[in-house]
Amino acid sequence: MLNEQIVKDISELNARLLDHRPILQGHINYFIKEFEEKRGDREQERLEKMSKELTTMNQILLPESLDAMQVYLANVAAKLKVATEVCHKIEEKGNSFETSILEEGRQRRNRDWEAYYASQLEKCEHVDSDFEEQVKILHRHYNELEDKLTNSSNLAAQ
């Protein structure tokens, strides 16, 4: 009998310490009860309201929108076609006009480059001639100094 009592006490302790099902079940039931009381029928009312709005949209707004779109899209398509044709005409005129403008610009740049190149050559020749002139002046000056030195050393030697 003592063994039975010990086993019973151990199983009761085991159930209290390790078996959480009854406690969890109680908490779950309490949560569901609180959730249902606080929410009430709000969700159902919202769903019914949205259902009515969707029905209204499907029956009234959608057909009206489709009719309006057909009318306006036909107008937009016609205007778009006209605009596309105008763009093509402008593009054709622009291509021929653009080609002549580009050619004129290219010729003008070539003339400008030739003028610039000629002026640079002229400046280069001027600098070269000035340099040669300065070299000649310096040669004359140093030749004169050398002559004076040789004359003064000849006079000193006599």
Short mmCIF file of N, CA and C in Angstrom, two decimals:
data_model
loop_
_atom_site.label_atom_id
_atom_site.label_comp_id
_atom_site.label_asym_id
_atom_site.label_seq_id
_atom_site.Cartn_x
_atom_site.Cartn_y
_atom_site.Cartn_z
N MET A 1 0.80 -1.18 0.00
CA MET A 1 0.00 0.00 0.00
C MET A 1 0.85 1.25 0.00
N LEU A 2 1.91 1.18 0.67
CA LEU A 2 2.82 2.30 0.74
C LEU A 2 3.40 2.59 -0.65
N ASN A 3 3.71 1.56 -1.39
CA ASN A 3 4.24 1.72 -2.74
C ASN A 3 3.21 2.38 -3.65
N GLU A 4 1.97 1.99 -3.48
CA GLU A 4 0.92 2.59 -4.29
C GLU A 4 0.78 4.07 -3.98
N GLN A 5 0.87 4.43 -2.75
CA GLN A 5 0.77 5.83 -2.32
C GLN A 5 1.94 6.64 -2.88
N ILE A 6 3.12 6.06 -2.85
CA ILE A 6 4.31 6.75 -3.36
C ILE A 6 4.17 6.94 -4.87
N VAL A 7 3.73 5.93 -5.59
CA VAL A 7 3.57 6.02 -7.03
C VAL A 7 2.51 7.06 -7.37
N LYS A 8 1.43 7.07 -6.59
CA LYS A 8 0.36 8.03 -6.81
C LYS A 8 0.87 9.45 -6.58
N ASP A 9 1.62 9.67 -5.52
CA ASP A 9 2.18 11.01 -5.23
C ASP A 9 3.17 11.44 -6.32
N ILE A 10 3.99 10.50 -6.77
CA ILE A 10 4.98 10.83 -7.81
C ILE A 10 4.26 11.17 -9.11
N SER A 11 3.23 10.40 -9.47
CA SER A 11 2.52 10.71 -10.71
C SER A 11 1.77 12.02 -10.62
N GLU A 12 1.26 12.34 -9.42
CA GLU A 12 0.58 13.64 -9.24
C GLU A 12 1.58 14.78 -9.36
N LEU A 13 2.76 14.62 -8.76
CA LEU A 13 3.81 15.64 -8.89
C LEU A 13 4.25 15.77 -10.35
N ASN A 14 4.40 14.66 -11.02
CA ASN A 14 4.79 14.68 -12.42
C ASN A 14 3.75 15.41 -13.26
N ALA A 15 2.48 15.14 -13.00
CA ALA A 15 1.40 15.78 -13.75
C ALA A 15 1.40 17.28 -13.50
N ARG A 16 1.61 17.68 -12.24
CA ARG A 16 1.60 19.12 -11.92
C ARG A 16 2.82 19.82 -12.48
N LEU A 17 3.99 19.19 -12.43
CA LEU A 17 5.22 19.85 -12.86
C LEU A 17 5.43 19.78 -14.38
N LEU A 18 5.12 18.68 -15.01
CA LEU A 18 5.48 18.50 -16.40
C LEU A 18 4.31 18.51 -17.37
N ASP A 19 3.12 18.29 -16.93
CA ASP A 19 1.97 18.26 -17.83
C ASP A 19 1.28 19.62 -17.78
N HIS A 20 1.42 20.41 -18.86
CA HIS A 20 0.89 21.77 -18.91
C HIS A 20 -0.40 21.86 -19.71
N ARG A 21 -0.89 20.74 -20.19
CA ARG A 21 -2.09 20.77 -21.02
C ARG A 21 -3.29 21.40 -20.34
N PRO A 22 -3.62 21.08 -19.14
CA PRO A 22 -4.81 21.71 -18.54
C PRO A 22 -4.66 23.21 -18.38
N ILE A 23 -3.47 23.66 -18.02
CA ILE A 23 -3.25 25.10 -17.84
C ILE A 23 -3.32 25.81 -19.18
N LEU A 24 -2.67 25.24 -20.21
CA LEU A 24 -2.71 25.84 -21.54
C LEU A 24 -4.13 25.86 -22.09
N GLN A 25 -4.87 24.81 -21.88
CA GLN A 25 -6.25 24.75 -22.36
C GLN A 25 -7.07 25.86 -21.70
N GLY A 26 -6.85 26.09 -20.42
CA GLY A 26 -7.56 27.16 -19.72
C GLY A 26 -7.20 28.52 -20.27
N HIS A 27 -5.95 28.76 -20.51
CA HIS A 27 -5.52 30.04 -21.08
C HIS A 27 -6.09 30.24 -22.48
N ILE A 28 -6.09 29.21 -23.29
CA ILE A 28 -6.63 29.31 -24.65
C ILE A 28 -8.11 29.63 -24.61
N ASN A 29 -8.84 28.95 -23.76
CA ASN A 29 -10.28 29.22 -23.65
C ASN A 29 -10.53 30.66 -23.18
N TYR A 30 -9.74 31.13 -22.22
CA TYR A 30 -9.89 32.51 -21.73
C TYR A 30 -9.61 33.51 -22.85
N PHE A 31 -8.54 33.27 -23.64
CA PHE A 31 -8.18 34.17 -24.73
C PHE A 31 -9.29 34.22 -25.79
N ILE A 32 -9.81 33.05 -26.16
CA ILE A 32 -10.88 33.01 -27.16
C ILE A 32 -12.11 33.77 -26.65
N LYS A 33 -12.45 33.58 -25.39
CA LYS A 33 -13.62 34.24 -24.81
C LYS A 33 -13.43 35.76 -24.82
N GLU A 34 -12.26 36.23 -24.40
CA GLU A 34 -11.97 37.68 -24.38
C GLU A 34 -11.96 38.25 -25.80
N PHE A 35 -11.35 37.53 -26.72
CA PHE A 35 -11.26 38.00 -28.11
C PHE A 35 -12.65 38.15 -28.71
N GLU A 36 -13.52 37.15 -28.50
CA GLU A 36 -14.87 37.20 -29.06
C GLU A 36 -15.70 38.31 -28.41
N GLU A 37 -15.54 38.52 -27.12
CA GLU A 37 -16.30 39.56 -26.44
C GLU A 37 -15.88 40.95 -26.89
N LYS A 38 -14.59 41.16 -27.05
CA LYS A 38 -14.11 42.49 -27.43
C LYS A 38 -14.39 42.79 -28.89
N ARG A 39 -14.23 41.82 -29.77
CA ARG A 39 -14.43 42.04 -31.19
C ARG A 39 -15.91 42.06 -31.55
N GLY A 40 -16.65 41.20 -30.97
CA GLY A 40 -18.07 41.13 -31.25
C GLY A 40 -18.33 40.82 -32.71
N ASP A 41 -19.26 41.54 -33.31
CA ASP A 41 -19.65 41.31 -34.70
C ASP A 41 -19.04 42.35 -35.64
N ARG A 42 -18.04 43.04 -35.16
CA ARG A 42 -17.42 44.08 -36.00
C ARG A 42 -16.93 43.54 -37.32
N GLU A 43 -16.24 42.42 -37.29
CA GLU A 43 -15.66 41.87 -38.51
C GLU A 43 -16.76 41.47 -39.50
N GLN A 44 -17.81 40.89 -38.98
CA GLN A 44 -18.91 40.48 -39.87
C GLN A 44 -19.57 41.70 -40.48
N GLU A 45 -19.75 42.76 -39.70
CA GLU A 45 -20.36 43.99 -40.22
C GLU A 45 -19.48 44.62 -41.29
N ARG A 46 -18.19 44.60 -41.05
CA ARG A 46 -17.26 45.16 -42.05
C ARG A 46 -17.31 44.35 -43.34
N LEU A 47 -17.33 43.05 -43.23
CA LEU A 47 -17.39 42.21 -44.43
C LEU A 47 -18.68 42.44 -45.20
N GLU A 48 -19.80 42.59 -44.51
CA GLU A 48 -21.08 42.86 -45.18
C GLU A 48 -21.05 44.21 -45.88
N LYS A 49 -20.47 45.21 -45.22
CA LYS A 49 -20.38 46.55 -45.82
C LYS A 49 -19.51 46.51 -47.09
N MET A 50 -18.38 45.81 -47.01
CA MET A 50 -17.50 45.70 -48.18
C MET A 50 -18.18 44.93 -49.30
N SER A 51 -18.97 43.92 -48.95
CA SER A 51 -19.70 43.15 -49.95
C SER A 51 -20.70 44.05 -50.68
N LYS A 52 -21.40 44.91 -49.95
CA LYS A 52 -22.35 45.83 -50.57
C LYS A 52 -21.63 46.81 -51.51
N GLU A 53 -20.50 47.33 -51.05
CA GLU A 53 -19.74 48.28 -51.88
C GLU A 53 -19.24 47.61 -53.15
N LEU A 54 -18.76 46.38 -53.04
CA LEU A 54 -18.29 45.66 -54.22
C LEU A 54 -19.42 45.37 -55.20
N THR A 55 -20.58 45.04 -54.66
CA THR A 55 -21.74 44.80 -55.52
C THR A 55 -22.10 46.08 -56.27
N THR A 56 -22.11 47.21 -55.56
CA THR A 56 -22.40 48.50 -56.18
C THR A 56 -21.38 48.81 -57.28
N MET A 57 -20.14 48.56 -56.99
CA MET A 57 -19.09 48.83 -57.98
C MET A 57 -19.26 47.95 -59.21
N ASN A 58 -19.54 46.68 -58.99
CA ASN A 58 -19.68 45.76 -60.12
C ASN A 58 -20.90 46.08 -60.97
N GLN A 59 -21.98 46.50 -60.34
CA GLN A 59 -23.22 46.72 -61.09
C GLN A 59 -23.31 48.11 -61.71
N ILE A 60 -22.76 49.13 -61.04
CA ILE A 60 -22.96 50.50 -61.51
C ILE A 60 -21.66 51.12 -62.03
N LEU A 61 -20.65 51.17 -61.19
CA LEU A 61 -19.43 51.90 -61.53
C LEU A 61 -18.64 51.23 -62.65
N LEU A 62 -18.55 49.92 -62.64
CA LEU A 62 -17.76 49.23 -63.65
C LEU A 62 -18.32 49.44 -65.06
N PRO A 63 -19.61 49.26 -65.28
CA PRO A 63 -20.13 49.51 -66.65
C PRO A 63 -19.96 50.97 -67.07
N GLU A 64 -20.20 51.91 -66.15
CA GLU A 64 -20.02 53.32 -66.49
C GLU A 64 -18.57 53.60 -66.86
N SER A 65 -17.65 53.05 -66.09
CA SER A 65 -16.22 53.26 -66.35
C SER A 65 -15.82 52.66 -67.70
N LEU A 66 -16.33 51.47 -68.01
CA LEU A 66 -16.00 50.84 -69.28
C LEU A 66 -16.51 51.67 -70.46
N ASP A 67 -17.75 52.18 -70.34
CA ASP A 67 -18.29 53.01 -71.42
C ASP A 67 -17.46 54.28 -71.60
N ALA A 68 -17.13 54.93 -70.49
CA ALA A 68 -16.34 56.16 -70.56
C ALA A 68 -14.96 55.88 -71.15
N MET A 69 -14.37 54.76 -70.75
CA MET A 69 -13.04 54.42 -71.27
C MET A 69 -13.09 54.17 -72.77
N GLN A 70 -14.13 53.51 -73.25
CA GLN A 70 -14.22 53.25 -74.67
C GLN A 70 -14.31 54.55 -75.46
N VAL A 71 -15.09 55.50 -74.95
CA VAL A 71 -15.24 56.79 -75.64
C VAL A 71 -13.92 57.56 -75.60
N TYR A 72 -13.35 57.69 -74.42
CA TYR A 72 -12.14 58.49 -74.29
C TYR A 72 -10.93 57.83 -74.93
N LEU A 73 -10.85 56.51 -74.84
CA LEU A 73 -9.70 55.84 -75.47
C LEU A 73 -9.76 55.95 -76.99
N ALA A 74 -10.95 55.96 -77.55
CA ALA A 74 -11.06 56.15 -79.00
C ALA A 74 -10.54 57.54 -79.37
N ASN A 75 -10.92 58.56 -78.59
CA ASN A 75 -10.43 59.92 -78.84
C ASN A 75 -8.91 60.00 -78.67
N VAL A 76 -8.43 59.38 -77.61
CA VAL A 76 -6.99 59.40 -77.35
C VAL A 76 -6.24 58.69 -78.47
N ALA A 77 -6.76 57.58 -78.94
CA ALA A 77 -6.10 56.83 -80.01
C ALA A 77 -6.03 57.67 -81.28
N ALA A 78 -7.13 58.38 -81.60
CA ALA A 78 -7.13 59.22 -82.81
C ALA A 78 -6.12 60.35 -82.66
N LYS A 79 -6.10 61.00 -81.51
CA LYS A 79 -5.14 62.09 -81.29
C LYS A 79 -3.71 61.58 -81.31
N LEU A 80 -3.49 60.41 -80.77
CA LEU A 80 -2.16 59.82 -80.77
C LEU A 80 -1.69 59.51 -82.19
N LYS A 81 -2.59 59.04 -83.01
CA LYS A 81 -2.25 58.74 -84.41
C LYS A 81 -1.84 60.02 -85.13
N VAL A 82 -2.61 61.10 -84.93
CA VAL A 82 -2.29 62.39 -85.56
C VAL A 82 -0.93 62.89 -85.06
N ALA A 83 -0.72 62.80 -83.75
CA ALA A 83 0.55 63.26 -83.18
C ALA A 83 1.72 62.46 -83.73
N THR A 84 1.54 61.18 -83.92
CA THR A 84 2.61 60.33 -84.46
C THR A 84 2.94 60.73 -85.90
N GLU A 85 1.92 61.01 -86.69
CA GLU A 85 2.15 61.44 -88.07
C GLU A 85 2.90 62.77 -88.10
N VAL A 86 2.50 63.70 -87.24
CA VAL A 86 3.18 65.00 -87.18
C VAL A 86 4.64 64.80 -86.77
N CYS A 87 4.89 63.91 -85.82
CA CYS A 87 6.27 63.64 -85.39
C CYS A 87 7.10 63.07 -86.52
N HIS A 88 6.50 62.18 -87.32
CA HIS A 88 7.24 61.60 -88.45
C HIS A 88 7.58 62.67 -89.49
N LYS A 89 6.63 63.57 -89.75
CA LYS A 89 6.91 64.65 -90.70
C LYS A 89 8.02 65.55 -90.19
N ILE A 90 7.96 65.89 -88.91
CA ILE A 90 9.01 66.74 -88.33
C ILE A 90 10.36 66.04 -88.39
N GLU A 91 10.35 64.74 -88.13
CA GLU A 91 11.60 63.98 -88.17
C GLU A 91 12.19 63.97 -89.57
N GLU A 92 11.35 63.80 -90.59
CA GLU A 92 11.84 63.79 -91.96
C GLU A 92 12.44 65.14 -92.34
N LYS A 93 11.73 66.23 -91.99
CA LYS A 93 12.26 67.56 -92.27
C LYS A 93 13.54 67.80 -91.48
N GLY A 94 13.54 67.35 -90.23
CA GLY A 94 14.70 67.56 -89.37
C GLY A 94 15.92 66.84 -89.87
N ASN A 95 15.73 65.63 -90.40
CA ASN A 95 16.88 64.87 -90.90
C ASN A 95 17.55 65.57 -92.07
N SER A 96 16.75 66.06 -93.04
CA SER A 96 17.35 66.74 -94.18
C SER A 96 17.95 68.08 -93.73
N PHE A 97 17.25 68.78 -92.86
CA PHE A 97 17.75 70.06 -92.35
C PHE A 97 18.99 69.85 -91.51
N GLU A 98 18.97 68.80 -90.70
CA GLU A 98 20.09 68.51 -89.81
C GLU A 98 21.34 68.17 -90.61
N THR A 99 21.17 67.43 -91.69
CA THR A 99 22.32 67.05 -92.51
C THR A 99 22.98 68.29 -93.11
N SER A 100 22.18 69.22 -93.62
CA SER A 100 22.77 70.42 -94.21
C SER A 100 23.43 71.28 -93.13
N ILE A 101 22.83 71.37 -91.98
CA ILE A 101 23.43 72.16 -90.89
C ILE A 101 24.74 71.53 -90.44
N LEU A 102 24.75 70.20 -90.33
CA LEU A 102 25.98 69.52 -89.93
C LEU A 102 27.09 69.74 -90.95
N GLU A 103 26.74 69.67 -92.21
CA GLU A 103 27.74 69.87 -93.27
C GLU A 103 28.29 71.29 -93.23
N GLU A 104 27.42 72.27 -93.06
CA GLU A 104 27.87 73.66 -92.97
C GLU A 104 28.78 73.85 -91.77
N GLY A 105 28.41 73.26 -90.65
CA GLY A 105 29.24 73.36 -89.44
C GLY A 105 30.60 72.73 -89.64
N ARG A 106 30.62 71.58 -90.31
CA ARG A 106 31.88 70.88 -90.57
C ARG A 106 32.79 71.74 -91.46
N GLN A 107 32.23 72.34 -92.51
CA GLN A 107 33.02 73.20 -93.40
C GLN A 107 33.55 74.43 -92.65
N ARG A 108 32.70 75.03 -91.81
CA ARG A 108 33.12 76.20 -91.04
C ARG A 108 34.26 75.83 -90.09
N ARG A 109 34.14 74.67 -89.42
CA ARG A 109 35.21 74.24 -88.51
C ARG A 109 36.51 73.97 -89.27
N ASN A 110 36.40 73.39 -90.48
CA ASN A 110 37.61 73.16 -91.28
C ASN A 110 38.28 74.47 -91.66
N ARG A 111 37.47 75.48 -92.07
CA ARG A 111 38.06 76.80 -92.40
C ARG A 111 38.72 77.41 -91.16
N ASP A 112 38.03 77.33 -90.02
CA ASP A 112 38.60 77.88 -88.79
C ASP A 112 39.91 77.18 -88.44
N TRP A 113 39.95 75.84 -88.60
CA TRP A 113 41.15 75.10 -88.28
C TRP A 113 42.30 75.50 -89.21
N GLU A 114 42.02 75.64 -90.48
CA GLU A 114 43.07 76.04 -91.43
C GLU A 114 43.60 77.43 -91.11
N ALA A 115 42.70 78.35 -90.74
CA ALA A 115 43.14 79.70 -90.37
C ALA A 115 43.98 79.65 -89.10
N TYR A 116 43.56 78.88 -88.14
CA TYR A 116 44.30 78.75 -86.88
C TYR A 116 45.67 78.13 -87.14
N TYR A 117 45.72 77.08 -87.96
CA TYR A 117 46.97 76.41 -88.26
C TYR A 117 47.93 77.36 -88.98
N ALA A 118 47.41 78.15 -89.93
CA ALA A 118 48.26 79.10 -90.66
C ALA A 118 48.82 80.16 -89.71
N SER A 119 47.97 80.65 -88.80
CA SER A 119 48.46 81.66 -87.86
C SER A 119 49.52 81.07 -86.92
N GLN A 120 49.35 79.80 -86.52
CA GLN A 120 50.35 79.17 -85.67
C GLN A 120 51.67 78.98 -86.42
N LEU A 121 51.58 78.62 -87.68
CA LEU A 121 52.81 78.48 -88.47
C LEU A 121 53.53 79.83 -88.60
N GLU A 122 52.76 80.87 -88.83
CA GLU A 122 53.33 82.22 -88.95
C GLU A 122 54.01 82.62 -87.64
N LYS A 123 53.36 82.37 -86.53
CA LYS A 123 53.95 82.70 -85.22
C LYS A 123 55.20 81.88 -84.99
N CYS A 124 55.17 80.62 -85.38
CA CYS A 124 56.34 79.75 -85.21
C CYS A 124 57.52 80.28 -86.03
N GLU A 125 57.27 80.68 -87.28
CA GLU A 125 58.32 81.23 -88.13
C GLU A 125 58.88 82.52 -87.54
N HIS A 126 57.99 83.35 -87.00
CA HIS A 126 58.42 84.61 -86.38
C HIS A 126 59.32 84.33 -85.18
N VAL A 127 58.92 83.36 -84.34
CA VAL A 127 59.73 83.01 -83.16
C VAL A 127 61.07 82.45 -83.60
N ASP A 128 61.07 81.59 -84.64
CA ASP A 128 62.33 81.02 -85.13
C ASP A 128 63.26 82.12 -85.66
N SER A 129 62.71 83.06 -86.42
CA SER A 129 63.56 84.14 -86.97
C SER A 129 64.09 85.02 -85.84
N ASP A 130 63.23 85.32 -84.83
CA ASP A 130 63.72 86.11 -83.68
C ASP A 130 64.82 85.35 -82.95
N PHE A 131 64.68 84.05 -82.81
CA PHE A 131 65.68 83.25 -82.12
C PHE A 131 67.01 83.28 -82.89
N GLU A 132 66.92 83.09 -84.19
CA GLU A 132 68.14 83.12 -85.01
C GLU A 132 68.81 84.48 -84.94
N GLU A 133 68.02 85.55 -84.95
CA GLU A 133 68.57 86.90 -84.86
C GLU A 133 69.28 87.11 -83.53
N GLN A 134 68.65 86.63 -82.46
CA GLN A 134 69.27 86.78 -81.13
C GLN A 134 70.56 85.95 -81.05
N VAL A 135 70.56 84.77 -81.67
CA VAL A 135 71.78 83.94 -81.69
C VAL A 135 72.89 84.68 -82.42
N LYS A 136 72.58 85.31 -83.57
CA LYS A 136 73.58 86.06 -84.32
C LYS A 136 74.13 87.22 -83.50
N ILE A 137 73.24 87.95 -82.80
CA ILE A 137 73.67 89.08 -81.98
C ILE A 137 74.60 88.59 -80.88
N LEU A 138 74.25 87.49 -80.24
CA LEU A 138 75.10 86.96 -79.17
C LEU A 138 76.45 86.49 -79.73
N HIS A 139 76.47 85.87 -80.90
CA HIS A 139 77.73 85.45 -81.51
C HIS A 139 78.62 86.68 -81.79
N ARG A 140 78.03 87.73 -82.35
CA ARG A 140 78.80 88.94 -82.62
C ARG A 140 79.38 89.52 -81.33
N HIS A 141 78.52 89.57 -80.30
CA HIS A 141 78.94 90.16 -79.03
C HIS A 141 80.12 89.36 -78.44
N TYR A 142 79.98 88.01 -78.44
CA TYR A 142 81.06 87.20 -77.86
C TYR A 142 82.32 87.22 -78.74
N ASN A 143 82.16 87.34 -80.03
CA ASN A 143 83.32 87.47 -80.93
C ASN A 143 84.06 88.78 -80.66
N GLU A 144 83.27 89.85 -80.45
CA GLU A 144 83.91 91.14 -80.13
C GLU A 144 84.65 91.06 -78.81
N LEU A 145 84.02 90.42 -77.81
CA LEU A 145 84.69 90.27 -76.51
C LEU A 145 85.97 89.44 -76.65
N GLU A 146 85.93 88.40 -77.46
CA GLU A 146 87.09 87.54 -77.66
C GLU A 146 88.20 88.33 -78.36
N ASP A 147 87.81 89.16 -79.35
CA ASP A 147 88.80 89.99 -80.03
C ASP A 147 89.44 90.97 -79.06
N LYS A 148 88.64 91.58 -78.20
CA LYS A 148 89.18 92.54 -77.22
C LYS A 148 90.12 91.84 -76.25
N LEU A 149 89.76 90.61 -75.86
CA LEU A 149 90.62 89.85 -74.95
C LEU A 149 91.95 89.51 -75.63
N THR A 150 91.88 89.09 -76.87
CA THR A 150 93.13 88.75 -77.57
C THR A 150 93.97 90.00 -77.78
N ASN A 151 93.34 91.15 -78.08
CA ASN A 151 94.07 92.40 -78.27
C ASN A 151 94.70 92.85 -76.94
N SER A 152 93.95 92.74 -75.87
CA SER A 152 94.49 93.17 -74.57
C SER A 152 95.58 92.21 -74.09
N SER A 153 95.50 90.94 -74.42
CA SER A 153 96.54 90.00 -74.00
C SER A 153 97.77 90.20 -74.88
N ASN A 154 97.61 90.62 -76.14
CA ASN A 154 98.75 90.93 -77.01
C ASN A 154 99.43 92.20 -76.53
N LEU A 155 98.69 93.18 -76.13
CA LEU A 155 99.27 94.42 -75.64
C LEU A 155 99.99 94.18 -74.32
N ALA A 156 99.46 93.34 -73.48
CA ALA A 156 100.08 93.05 -72.20
C ALA A 156 101.35 92.22 -72.40
N ALA A 157 101.39 91.42 -73.45
CA ALA A 157 102.55 90.58 -73.70
C ALA A 157 103.69 91.43 -74.27
N GLN A 158 103.42 92.53 -74.91
CA GLN A 158 104.48 93.35 -75.51
C GLN A 158 105.06 94.16 -74.46
#
